[in-house]
mmCIF file of C-alpha atoms and ligand atoms in Angstrom:
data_model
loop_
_atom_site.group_PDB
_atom_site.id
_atom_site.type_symbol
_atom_site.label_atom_id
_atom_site.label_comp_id
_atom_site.label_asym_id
_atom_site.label_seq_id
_atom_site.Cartn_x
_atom_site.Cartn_y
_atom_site.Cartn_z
ATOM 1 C CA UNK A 1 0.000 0.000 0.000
ATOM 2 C CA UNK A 2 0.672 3.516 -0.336
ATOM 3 C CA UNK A 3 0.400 6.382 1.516
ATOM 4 C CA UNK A 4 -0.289 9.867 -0.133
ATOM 5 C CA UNK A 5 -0.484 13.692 1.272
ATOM 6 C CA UNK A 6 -1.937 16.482 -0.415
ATOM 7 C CA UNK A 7 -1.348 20.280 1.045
ATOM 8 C CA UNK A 8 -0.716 22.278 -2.263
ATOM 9 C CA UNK A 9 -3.617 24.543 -1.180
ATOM 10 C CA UNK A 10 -6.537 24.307 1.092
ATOM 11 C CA UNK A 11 -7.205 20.736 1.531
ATOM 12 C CA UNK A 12 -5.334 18.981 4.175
ATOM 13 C CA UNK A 13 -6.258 14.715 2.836
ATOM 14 C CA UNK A 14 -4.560 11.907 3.237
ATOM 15 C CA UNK A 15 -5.318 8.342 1.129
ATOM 16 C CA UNK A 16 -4.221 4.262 1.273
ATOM 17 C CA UNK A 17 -4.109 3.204 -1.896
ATOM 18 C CA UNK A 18 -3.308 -0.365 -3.027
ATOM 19 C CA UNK A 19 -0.498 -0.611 -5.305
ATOM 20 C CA UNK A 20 -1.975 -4.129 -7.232
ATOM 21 C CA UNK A 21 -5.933 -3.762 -7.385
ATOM 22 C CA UNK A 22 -5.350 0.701 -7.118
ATOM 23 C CA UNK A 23 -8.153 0.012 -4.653
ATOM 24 C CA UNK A 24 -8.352 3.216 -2.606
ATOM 25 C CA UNK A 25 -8.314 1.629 1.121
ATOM 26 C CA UNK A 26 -9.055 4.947 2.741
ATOM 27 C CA UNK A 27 -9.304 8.439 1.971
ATOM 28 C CA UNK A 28 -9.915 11.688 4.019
ATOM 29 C CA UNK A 29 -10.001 15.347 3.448
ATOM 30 C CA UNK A 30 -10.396 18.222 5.523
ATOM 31 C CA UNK A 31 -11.076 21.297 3.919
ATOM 32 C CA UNK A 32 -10.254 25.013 5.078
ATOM 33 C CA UNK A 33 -12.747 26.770 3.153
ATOM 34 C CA UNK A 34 -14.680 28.067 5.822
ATOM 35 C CA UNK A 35 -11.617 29.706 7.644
ATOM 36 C CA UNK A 36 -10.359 31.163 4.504
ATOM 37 C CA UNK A 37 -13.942 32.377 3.130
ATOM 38 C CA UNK A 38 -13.778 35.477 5.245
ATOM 39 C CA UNK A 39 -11.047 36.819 2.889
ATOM 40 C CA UNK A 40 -12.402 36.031 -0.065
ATOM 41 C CA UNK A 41 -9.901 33.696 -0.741
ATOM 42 C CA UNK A 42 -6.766 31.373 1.078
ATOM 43 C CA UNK A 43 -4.525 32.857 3.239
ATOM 44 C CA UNK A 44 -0.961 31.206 2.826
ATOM 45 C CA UNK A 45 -0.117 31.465 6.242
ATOM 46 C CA UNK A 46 -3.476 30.176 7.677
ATOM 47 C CA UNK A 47 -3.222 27.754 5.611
ATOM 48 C CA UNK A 48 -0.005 26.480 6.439
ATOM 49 C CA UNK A 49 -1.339 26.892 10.175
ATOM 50 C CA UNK A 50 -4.174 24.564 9.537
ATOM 51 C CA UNK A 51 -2.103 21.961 7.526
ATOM 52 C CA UNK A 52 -0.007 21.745 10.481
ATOM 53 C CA UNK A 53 -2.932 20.815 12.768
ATOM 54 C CA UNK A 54 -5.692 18.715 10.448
ATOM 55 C CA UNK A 55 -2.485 16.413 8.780
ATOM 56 C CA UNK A 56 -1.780 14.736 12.478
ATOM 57 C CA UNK A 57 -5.259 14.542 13.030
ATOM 58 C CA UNK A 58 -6.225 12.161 9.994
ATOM 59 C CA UNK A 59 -2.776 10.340 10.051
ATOM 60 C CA UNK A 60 -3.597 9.056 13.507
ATOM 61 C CA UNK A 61 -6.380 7.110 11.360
ATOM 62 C CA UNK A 62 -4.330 5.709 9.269
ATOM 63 C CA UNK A 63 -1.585 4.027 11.712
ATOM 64 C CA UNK A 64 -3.285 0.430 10.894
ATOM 65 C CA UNK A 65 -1.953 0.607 7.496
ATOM 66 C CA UNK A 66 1.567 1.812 8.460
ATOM 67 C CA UNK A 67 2.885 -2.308 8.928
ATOM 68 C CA UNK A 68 1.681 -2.520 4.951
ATOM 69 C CA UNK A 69 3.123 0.425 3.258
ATOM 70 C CA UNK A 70 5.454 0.295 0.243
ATOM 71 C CA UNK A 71 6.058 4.139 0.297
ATOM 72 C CA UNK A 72 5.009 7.783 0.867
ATOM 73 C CA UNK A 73 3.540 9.750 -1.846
ATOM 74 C CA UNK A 74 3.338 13.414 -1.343
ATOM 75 C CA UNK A 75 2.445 16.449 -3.638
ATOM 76 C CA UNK A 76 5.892 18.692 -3.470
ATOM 77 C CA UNK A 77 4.522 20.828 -6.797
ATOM 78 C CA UNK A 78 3.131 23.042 -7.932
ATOM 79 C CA UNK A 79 1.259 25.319 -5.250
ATOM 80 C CA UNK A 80 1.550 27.264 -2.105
ATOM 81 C CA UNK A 81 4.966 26.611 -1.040
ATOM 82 C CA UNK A 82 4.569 27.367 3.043
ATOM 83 C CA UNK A 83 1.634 25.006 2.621
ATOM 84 C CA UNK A 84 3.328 21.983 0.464
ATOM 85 C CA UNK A 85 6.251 22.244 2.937
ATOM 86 C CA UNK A 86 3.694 21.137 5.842
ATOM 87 C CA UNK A 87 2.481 17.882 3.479
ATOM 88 C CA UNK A 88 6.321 16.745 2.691
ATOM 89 C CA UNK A 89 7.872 17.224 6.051
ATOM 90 C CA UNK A 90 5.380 14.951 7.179
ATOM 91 C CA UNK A 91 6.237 12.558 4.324
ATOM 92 C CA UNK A 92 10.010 12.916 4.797
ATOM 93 C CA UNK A 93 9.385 11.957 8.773
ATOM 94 C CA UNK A 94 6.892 9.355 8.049
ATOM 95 C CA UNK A 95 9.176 7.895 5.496
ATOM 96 C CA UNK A 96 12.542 7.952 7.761
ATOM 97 C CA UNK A 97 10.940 6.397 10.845
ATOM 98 C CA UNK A 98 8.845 3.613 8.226
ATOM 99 C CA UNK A 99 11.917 2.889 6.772
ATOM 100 C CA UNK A 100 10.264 3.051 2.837
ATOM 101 C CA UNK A 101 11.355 5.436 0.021
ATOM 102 C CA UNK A 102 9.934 9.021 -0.780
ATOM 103 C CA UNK A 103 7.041 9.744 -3.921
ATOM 104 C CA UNK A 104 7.494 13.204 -5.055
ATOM 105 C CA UNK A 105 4.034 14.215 -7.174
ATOM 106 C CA UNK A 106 2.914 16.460 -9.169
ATOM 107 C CA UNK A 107 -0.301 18.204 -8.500
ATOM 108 C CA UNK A 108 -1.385 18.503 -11.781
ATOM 109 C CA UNK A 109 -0.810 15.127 -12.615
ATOM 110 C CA UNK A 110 -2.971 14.179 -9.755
ATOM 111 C CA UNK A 111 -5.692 16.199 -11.298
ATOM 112 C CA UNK A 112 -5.243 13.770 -14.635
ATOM 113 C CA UNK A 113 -5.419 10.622 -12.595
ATOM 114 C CA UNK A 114 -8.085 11.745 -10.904
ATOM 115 C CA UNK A 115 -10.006 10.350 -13.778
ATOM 116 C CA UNK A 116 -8.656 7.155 -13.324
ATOM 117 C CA UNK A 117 -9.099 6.688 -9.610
ATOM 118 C CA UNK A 118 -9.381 2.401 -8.688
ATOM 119 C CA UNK A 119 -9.422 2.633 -12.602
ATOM 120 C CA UNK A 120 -6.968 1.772 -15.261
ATOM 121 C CA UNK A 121 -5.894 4.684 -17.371
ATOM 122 C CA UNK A 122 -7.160 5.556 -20.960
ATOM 123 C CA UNK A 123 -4.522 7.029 -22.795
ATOM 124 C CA UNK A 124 -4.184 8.985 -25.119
ATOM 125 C CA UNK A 125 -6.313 11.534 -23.746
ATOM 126 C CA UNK A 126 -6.494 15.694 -24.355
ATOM 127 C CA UNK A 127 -7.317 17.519 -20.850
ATOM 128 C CA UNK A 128 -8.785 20.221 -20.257
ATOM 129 C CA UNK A 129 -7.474 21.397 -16.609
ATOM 130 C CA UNK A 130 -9.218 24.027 -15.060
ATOM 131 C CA UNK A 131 -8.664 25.035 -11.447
ATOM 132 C CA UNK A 132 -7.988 27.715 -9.028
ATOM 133 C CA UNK A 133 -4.274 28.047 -10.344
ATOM 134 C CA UNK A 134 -4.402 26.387 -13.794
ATOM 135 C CA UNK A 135 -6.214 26.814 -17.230
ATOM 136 C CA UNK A 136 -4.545 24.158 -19.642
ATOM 137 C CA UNK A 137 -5.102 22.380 -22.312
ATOM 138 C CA UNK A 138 -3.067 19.207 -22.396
ATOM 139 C CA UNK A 139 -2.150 16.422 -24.659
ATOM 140 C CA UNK A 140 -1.603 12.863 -22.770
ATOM 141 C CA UNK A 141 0.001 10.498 -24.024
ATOM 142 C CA UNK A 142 1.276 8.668 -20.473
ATOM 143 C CA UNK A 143 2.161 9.791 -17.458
ATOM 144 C CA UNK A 144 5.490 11.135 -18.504
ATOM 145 C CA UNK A 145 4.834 12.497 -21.966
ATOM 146 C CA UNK A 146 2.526 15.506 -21.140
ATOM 147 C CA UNK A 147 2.698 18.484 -23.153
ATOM 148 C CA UNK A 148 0.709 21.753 -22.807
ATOM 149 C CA UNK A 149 -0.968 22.875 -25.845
ATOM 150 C CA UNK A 150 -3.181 26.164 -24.930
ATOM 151 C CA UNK A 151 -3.120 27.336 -21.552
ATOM 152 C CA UNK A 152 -4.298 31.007 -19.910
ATOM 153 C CA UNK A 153 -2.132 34.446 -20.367
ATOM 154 C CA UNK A 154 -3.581 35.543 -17.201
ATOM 155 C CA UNK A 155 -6.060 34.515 -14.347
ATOM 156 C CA UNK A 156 -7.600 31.409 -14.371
ATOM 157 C CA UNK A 157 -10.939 29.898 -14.948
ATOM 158 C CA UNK A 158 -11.880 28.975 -11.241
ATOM 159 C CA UNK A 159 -9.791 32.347 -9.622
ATOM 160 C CA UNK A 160 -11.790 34.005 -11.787
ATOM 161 C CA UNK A 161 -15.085 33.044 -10.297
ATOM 162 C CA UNK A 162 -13.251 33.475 -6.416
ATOM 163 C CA UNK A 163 -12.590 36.972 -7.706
ATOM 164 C CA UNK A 164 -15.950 37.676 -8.505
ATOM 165 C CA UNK A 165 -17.603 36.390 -5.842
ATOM 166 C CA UNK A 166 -15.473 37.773 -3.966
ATOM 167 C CA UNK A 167 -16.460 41.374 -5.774
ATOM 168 C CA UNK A 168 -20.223 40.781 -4.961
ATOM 169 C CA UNK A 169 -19.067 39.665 -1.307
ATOM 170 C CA UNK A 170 -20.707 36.456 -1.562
ATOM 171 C CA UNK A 171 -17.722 34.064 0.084
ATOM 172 C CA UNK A 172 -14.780 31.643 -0.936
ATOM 173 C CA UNK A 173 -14.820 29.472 -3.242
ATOM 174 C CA UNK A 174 -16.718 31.199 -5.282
ATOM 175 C CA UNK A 175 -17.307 28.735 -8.259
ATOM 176 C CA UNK A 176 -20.041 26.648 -6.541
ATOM 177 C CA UNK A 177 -21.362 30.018 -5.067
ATOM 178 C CA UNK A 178 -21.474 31.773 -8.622
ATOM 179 C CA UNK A 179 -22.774 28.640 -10.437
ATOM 180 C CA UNK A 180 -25.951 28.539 -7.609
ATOM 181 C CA UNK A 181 -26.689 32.221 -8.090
ATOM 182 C CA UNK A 182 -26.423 31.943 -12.141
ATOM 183 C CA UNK A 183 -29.173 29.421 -11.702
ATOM 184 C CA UNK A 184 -31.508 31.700 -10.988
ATOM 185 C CA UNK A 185 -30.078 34.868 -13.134
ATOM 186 C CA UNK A 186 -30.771 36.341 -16.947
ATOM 187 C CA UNK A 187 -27.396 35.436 -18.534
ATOM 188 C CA UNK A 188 -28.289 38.140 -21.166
ATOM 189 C CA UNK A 189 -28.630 40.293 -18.689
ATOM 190 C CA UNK A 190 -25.295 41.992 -18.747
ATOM 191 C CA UNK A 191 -23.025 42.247 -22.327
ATOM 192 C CA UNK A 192 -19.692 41.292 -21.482
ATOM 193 C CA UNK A 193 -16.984 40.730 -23.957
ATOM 194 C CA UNK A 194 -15.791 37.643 -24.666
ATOM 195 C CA UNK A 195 -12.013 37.693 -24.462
ATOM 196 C CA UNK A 196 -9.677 36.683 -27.213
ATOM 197 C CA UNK A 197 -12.072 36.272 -29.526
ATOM 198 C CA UNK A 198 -10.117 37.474 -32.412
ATOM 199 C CA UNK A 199 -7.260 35.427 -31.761
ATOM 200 C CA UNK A 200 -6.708 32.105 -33.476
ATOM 201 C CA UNK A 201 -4.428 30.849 -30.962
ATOM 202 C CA UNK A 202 -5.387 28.268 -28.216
ATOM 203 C CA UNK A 203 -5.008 30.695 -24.847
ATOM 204 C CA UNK A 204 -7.287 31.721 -22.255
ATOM 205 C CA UNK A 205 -7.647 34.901 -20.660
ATOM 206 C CA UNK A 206 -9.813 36.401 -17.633
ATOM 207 C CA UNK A 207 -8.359 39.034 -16.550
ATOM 208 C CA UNK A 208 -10.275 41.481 -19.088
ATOM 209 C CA UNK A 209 -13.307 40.002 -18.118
ATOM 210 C CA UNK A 210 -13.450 40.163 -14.191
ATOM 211 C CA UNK A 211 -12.469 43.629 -14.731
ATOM 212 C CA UNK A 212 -16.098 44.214 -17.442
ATOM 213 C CA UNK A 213 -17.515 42.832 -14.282
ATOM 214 C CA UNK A 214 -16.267 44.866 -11.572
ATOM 215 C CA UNK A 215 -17.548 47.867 -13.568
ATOM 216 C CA UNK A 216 -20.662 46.199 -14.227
ATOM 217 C CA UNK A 217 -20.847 45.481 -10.390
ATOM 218 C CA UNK A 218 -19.530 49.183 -9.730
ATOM 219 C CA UNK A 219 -22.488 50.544 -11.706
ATOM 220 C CA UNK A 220 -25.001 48.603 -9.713
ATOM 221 C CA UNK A 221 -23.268 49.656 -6.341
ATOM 222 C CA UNK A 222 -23.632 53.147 -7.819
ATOM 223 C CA UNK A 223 -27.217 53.132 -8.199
ATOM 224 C CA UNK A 224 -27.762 51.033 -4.721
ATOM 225 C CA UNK A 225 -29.163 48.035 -6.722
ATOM 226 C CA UNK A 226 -27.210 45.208 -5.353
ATOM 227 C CA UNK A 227 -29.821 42.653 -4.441
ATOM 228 C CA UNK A 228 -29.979 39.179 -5.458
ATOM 229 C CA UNK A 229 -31.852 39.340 -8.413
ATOM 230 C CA UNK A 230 -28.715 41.906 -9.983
ATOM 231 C CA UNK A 231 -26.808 39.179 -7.999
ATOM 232 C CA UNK A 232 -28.006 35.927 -9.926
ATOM 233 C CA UNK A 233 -27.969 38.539 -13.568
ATOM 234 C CA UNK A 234 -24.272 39.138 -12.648
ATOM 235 C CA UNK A 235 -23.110 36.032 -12.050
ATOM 236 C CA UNK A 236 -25.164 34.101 -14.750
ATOM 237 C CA UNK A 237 -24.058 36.811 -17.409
ATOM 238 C CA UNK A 238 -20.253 36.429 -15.971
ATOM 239 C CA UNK A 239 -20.427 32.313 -16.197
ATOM 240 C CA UNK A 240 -22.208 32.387 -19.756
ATOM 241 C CA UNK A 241 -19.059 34.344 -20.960
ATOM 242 C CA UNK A 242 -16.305 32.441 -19.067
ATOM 243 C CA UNK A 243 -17.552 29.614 -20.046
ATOM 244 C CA UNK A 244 -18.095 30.479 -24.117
ATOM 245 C CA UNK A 245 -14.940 31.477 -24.194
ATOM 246 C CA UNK A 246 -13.150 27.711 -23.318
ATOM 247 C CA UNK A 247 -16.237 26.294 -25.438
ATOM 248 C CA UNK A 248 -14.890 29.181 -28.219
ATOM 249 C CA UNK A 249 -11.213 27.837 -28.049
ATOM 250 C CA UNK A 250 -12.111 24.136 -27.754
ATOM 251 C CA UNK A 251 -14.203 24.370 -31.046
ATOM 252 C CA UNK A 252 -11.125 26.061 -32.709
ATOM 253 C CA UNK A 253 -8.946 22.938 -31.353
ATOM 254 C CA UNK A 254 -11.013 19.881 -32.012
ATOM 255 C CA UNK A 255 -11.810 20.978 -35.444
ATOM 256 C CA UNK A 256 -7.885 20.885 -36.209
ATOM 257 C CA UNK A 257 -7.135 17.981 -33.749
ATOM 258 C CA UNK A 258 -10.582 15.534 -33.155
ATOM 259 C CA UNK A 259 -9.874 13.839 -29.544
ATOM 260 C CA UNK A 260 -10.322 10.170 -28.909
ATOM 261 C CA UNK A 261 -10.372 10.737 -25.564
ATOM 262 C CA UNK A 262 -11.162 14.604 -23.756
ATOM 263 C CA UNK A 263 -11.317 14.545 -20.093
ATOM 264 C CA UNK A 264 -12.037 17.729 -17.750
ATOM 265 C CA UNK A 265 -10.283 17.954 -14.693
ATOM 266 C CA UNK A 266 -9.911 19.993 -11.646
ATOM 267 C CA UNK A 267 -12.139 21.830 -8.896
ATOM 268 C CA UNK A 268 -13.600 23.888 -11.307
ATOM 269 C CA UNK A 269 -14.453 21.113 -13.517
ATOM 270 C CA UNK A 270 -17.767 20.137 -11.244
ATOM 271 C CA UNK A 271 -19.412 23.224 -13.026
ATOM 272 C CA UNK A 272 -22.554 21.631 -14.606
ATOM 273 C CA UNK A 273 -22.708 24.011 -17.169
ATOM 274 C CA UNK A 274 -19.081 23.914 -18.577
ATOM 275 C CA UNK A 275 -19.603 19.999 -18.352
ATOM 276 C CA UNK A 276 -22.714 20.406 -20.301
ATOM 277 C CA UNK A 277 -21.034 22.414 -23.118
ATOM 278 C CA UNK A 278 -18.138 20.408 -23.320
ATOM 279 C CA UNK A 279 -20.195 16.963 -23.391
ATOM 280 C CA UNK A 280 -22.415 17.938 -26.373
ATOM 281 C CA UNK A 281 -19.083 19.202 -28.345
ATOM 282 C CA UNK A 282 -17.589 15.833 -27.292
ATOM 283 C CA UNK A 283 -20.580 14.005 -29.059
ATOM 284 C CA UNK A 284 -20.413 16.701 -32.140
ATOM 285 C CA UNK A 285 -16.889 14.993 -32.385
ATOM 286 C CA UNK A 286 -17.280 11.522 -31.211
ATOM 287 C CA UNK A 287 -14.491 11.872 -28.374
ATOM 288 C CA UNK A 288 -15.395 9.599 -25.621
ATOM 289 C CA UNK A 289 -15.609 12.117 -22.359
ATOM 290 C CA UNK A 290 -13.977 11.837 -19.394
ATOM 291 C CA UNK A 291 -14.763 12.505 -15.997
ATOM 292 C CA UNK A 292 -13.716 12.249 -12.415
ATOM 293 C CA UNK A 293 -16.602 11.575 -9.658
ATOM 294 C CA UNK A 294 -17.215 15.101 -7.827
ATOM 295 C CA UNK A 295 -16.085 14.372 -4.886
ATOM 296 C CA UNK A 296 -12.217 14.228 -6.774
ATOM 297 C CA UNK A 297 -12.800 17.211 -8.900
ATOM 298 C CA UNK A 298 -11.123 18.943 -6.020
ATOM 299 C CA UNK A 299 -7.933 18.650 -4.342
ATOM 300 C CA UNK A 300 -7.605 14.919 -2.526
ATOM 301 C CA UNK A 301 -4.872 12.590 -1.976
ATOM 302 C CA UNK A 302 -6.523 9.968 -3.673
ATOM 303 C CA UNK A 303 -5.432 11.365 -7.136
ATOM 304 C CA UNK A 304 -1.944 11.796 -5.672
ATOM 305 C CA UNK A 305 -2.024 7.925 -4.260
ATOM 306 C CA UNK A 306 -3.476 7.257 -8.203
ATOM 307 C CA UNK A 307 -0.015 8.412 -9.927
ATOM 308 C CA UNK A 308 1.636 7.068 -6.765
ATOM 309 C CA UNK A 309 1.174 3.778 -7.824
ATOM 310 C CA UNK A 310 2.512 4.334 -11.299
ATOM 311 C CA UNK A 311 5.448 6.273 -10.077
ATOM 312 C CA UNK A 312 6.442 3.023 -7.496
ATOM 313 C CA UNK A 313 5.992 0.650 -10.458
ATOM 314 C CA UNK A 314 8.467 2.560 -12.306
ATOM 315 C CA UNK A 315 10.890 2.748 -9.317
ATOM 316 C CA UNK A 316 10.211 6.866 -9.724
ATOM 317 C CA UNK A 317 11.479 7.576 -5.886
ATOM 318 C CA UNK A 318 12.976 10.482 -4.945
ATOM 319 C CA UNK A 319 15.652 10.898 -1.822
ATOM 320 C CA UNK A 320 14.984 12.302 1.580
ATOM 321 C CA UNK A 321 17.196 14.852 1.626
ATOM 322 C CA UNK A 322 16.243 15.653 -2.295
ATOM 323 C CA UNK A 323 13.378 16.282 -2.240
ATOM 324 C CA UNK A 324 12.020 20.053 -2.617
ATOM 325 C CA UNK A 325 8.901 22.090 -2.597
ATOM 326 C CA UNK A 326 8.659 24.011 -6.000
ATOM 327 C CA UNK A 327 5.244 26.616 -6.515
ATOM 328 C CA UNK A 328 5.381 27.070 -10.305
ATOM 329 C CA UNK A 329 6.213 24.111 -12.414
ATOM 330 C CA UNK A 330 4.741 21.797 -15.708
ATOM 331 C CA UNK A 331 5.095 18.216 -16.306
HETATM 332 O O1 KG4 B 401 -8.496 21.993 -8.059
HETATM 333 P P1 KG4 B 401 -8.908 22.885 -6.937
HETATM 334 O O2 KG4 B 401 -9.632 22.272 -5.783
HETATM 335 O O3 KG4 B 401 -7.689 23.654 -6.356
HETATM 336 C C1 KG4 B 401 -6.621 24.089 -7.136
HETATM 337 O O4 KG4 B 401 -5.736 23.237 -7.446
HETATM 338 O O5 KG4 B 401 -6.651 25.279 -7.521
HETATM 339 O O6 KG4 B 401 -9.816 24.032 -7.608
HETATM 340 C C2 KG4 B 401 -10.407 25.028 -6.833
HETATM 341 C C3 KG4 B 401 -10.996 26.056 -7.780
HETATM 342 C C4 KG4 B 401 -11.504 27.319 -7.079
HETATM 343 O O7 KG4 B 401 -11.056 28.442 -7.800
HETATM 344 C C5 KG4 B 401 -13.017 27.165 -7.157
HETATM 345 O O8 KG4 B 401 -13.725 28.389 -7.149
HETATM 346 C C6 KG4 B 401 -13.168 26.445 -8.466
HETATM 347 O O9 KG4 B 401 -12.136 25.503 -8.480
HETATM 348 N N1 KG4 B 401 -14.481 25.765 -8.562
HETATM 349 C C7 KG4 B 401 -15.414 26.085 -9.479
HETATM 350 C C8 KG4 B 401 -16.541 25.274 -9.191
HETATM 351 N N2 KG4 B 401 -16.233 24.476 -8.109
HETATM 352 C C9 KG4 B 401 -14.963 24.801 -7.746
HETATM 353 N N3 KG4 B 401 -15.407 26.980 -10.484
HETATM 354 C C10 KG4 B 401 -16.524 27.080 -11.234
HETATM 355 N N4 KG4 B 401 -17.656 26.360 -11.006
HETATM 356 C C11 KG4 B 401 -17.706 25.443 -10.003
HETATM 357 N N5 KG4 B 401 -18.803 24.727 -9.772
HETATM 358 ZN ZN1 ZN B 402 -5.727 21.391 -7.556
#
């Protein structure tokens, strides 16, 4: 078995995974949302101050399993550094004392093998990656042969919906909180541009955007007519656009390279409406789609115990004293 940490943001989880059937033996996650929704977004150093107190806490759960483990898996990039540091110095001391070698993974892969969770993989695969710190487009062809195709210039997808929330002072995350409100909302209500449209390159961009929709939100504040029903306008005009413009740049790639295989990936890819976009332009092209259950749409350790187990079949350990926490990194 293997043991895996995640800490790369806000979501302090640990998982057992077993390395023959990829069963996943145990799995827990304790989320700081709450703490960090005051500020409209995560705090590094809270963060890192909750890590340090909700890691211990679900380890003790796990001691059982500690006679049967093959190694420790831990996420060590990309993401918050102070916070990553609290998941692998745990990893380093839980791998000294246990006497079994050191998994350094990547966050992003995790995200990918979320998909394939006590599942073989399906390979090759284009991803679309959309999270609080990521907007890629990737082409799969195994776990070490990634390559980013299209990716944003600027914000990304789901920081753009924390930004605007956090604009309308509505809370953190703000994806699920935006998506709820657009429910209810005119997405014609507001005429917003869609970015890049010109362009013919594969890139993303929000930051033009979020700004149309500060002044949009402005305006309202101006004329005291923030109320839920300008609320639910705002955010379902804001979601219609950020979402038409990935649907935009996705048409422009399929057309020139048809997927077998398109997955979506990452906390921001439990947005009903971008998976109902993508899934009818998936049938337009007869890609098979690709998704990962909700509940590892978000940060986990399963997904990091998933490419754990590939990593320990290839003998892909890293040393103790060589392994480092790195924010910004690819494949
Ligand atoms: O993958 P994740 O848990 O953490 C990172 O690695 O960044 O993604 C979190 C991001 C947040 O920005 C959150 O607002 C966004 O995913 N998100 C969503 C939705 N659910 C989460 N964005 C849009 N719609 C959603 N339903
Ligand atoms: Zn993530």
């Amino acid at each position: 078995m293997i043991l895996s940490i995640e800490s790369s943001c806000d979501d302090s989880s640990i998982a057992i995974t077993d390395i023959k059937t990829k069963k996943l033996l145990y799995h827990k996650k304790i989320s700081q949302e709450l703490q960090h929704s005051v500020y409209g977004g995560v705090v590094p150093e809270l963060a890192a101050r909750l890590h340090i107190e909700a890691l211990p806490k679900i380890l003790e759960e796990c001691t059982e399993y500690f006679p049967k483990l093959k190694a420790i898996a831990v996420t060590n990039a990309p993401g918050l550094s102070v916070t990553l540091t609290e998941g692998v110095t745990m990893a380093k001391a839980l791998a000294l004392s246990l006497k079994i070698p050191l998994i350094g993974v990547n966050h992003l892969k995790g995200h990918i093998y979320s998909l394939f969770i006590e599942k073989e993989t399906l390979f090759p695969c284009t991803v679309l990656l959309v999270s609080g710190g990521h907007t890629q487009l990737i082409e799969v062809e195994n776990l070490n042969n990634m390559s980013v195709v299209g990716q944003t210039i600027d914000d990304s997808f789901g920081e753009s919906f924390d930004k605007v929330s956090k604009m309308m002072k509505l809370g953190y995350p703000g994806g699920p909180i935006i998506e709820k409100f657009a429910l209810h909302g005119d997405d014609n209500s507001y005429e917003l541009p869609i970015p890049l449209r010109q362009s013919p390159l594969i890139q993303f961009s929000y930051s033009g955007l979020k700004n149309a929709v500060r002044l949009a939100i402005l305006k309202e504040e101006e004329n005291n007519n923030i109320n839920e029903k300008t609320i639910s306008n705002i955010s379902a005009s804001f979601q219609k656009v950020a979402i038409g413009h990935i649907v935009m740049k996705l048409k422009k790639y399929f057309k020139t390279n048809p997927p077998t295989n398109f997955a979506i990936v990452g906390g921001a890819s439990a947005n009903k409406a971008l998976r109902t976009q993508i899934e009818s332009l998936c049938s337009e092209y007869n890609a098979k789609l690709l998704l990962a259950p909700m509940e590892f749409c978000s940060d986990n350790a399963a997904m990091i115990g998933r490419v754990a187990v590939e990593q320990y079949e290839s003998n892909d350990f890293i040393a103790i004293k060589e392994i480092n926490v790195q924010s910004r990194v690819e494949f």
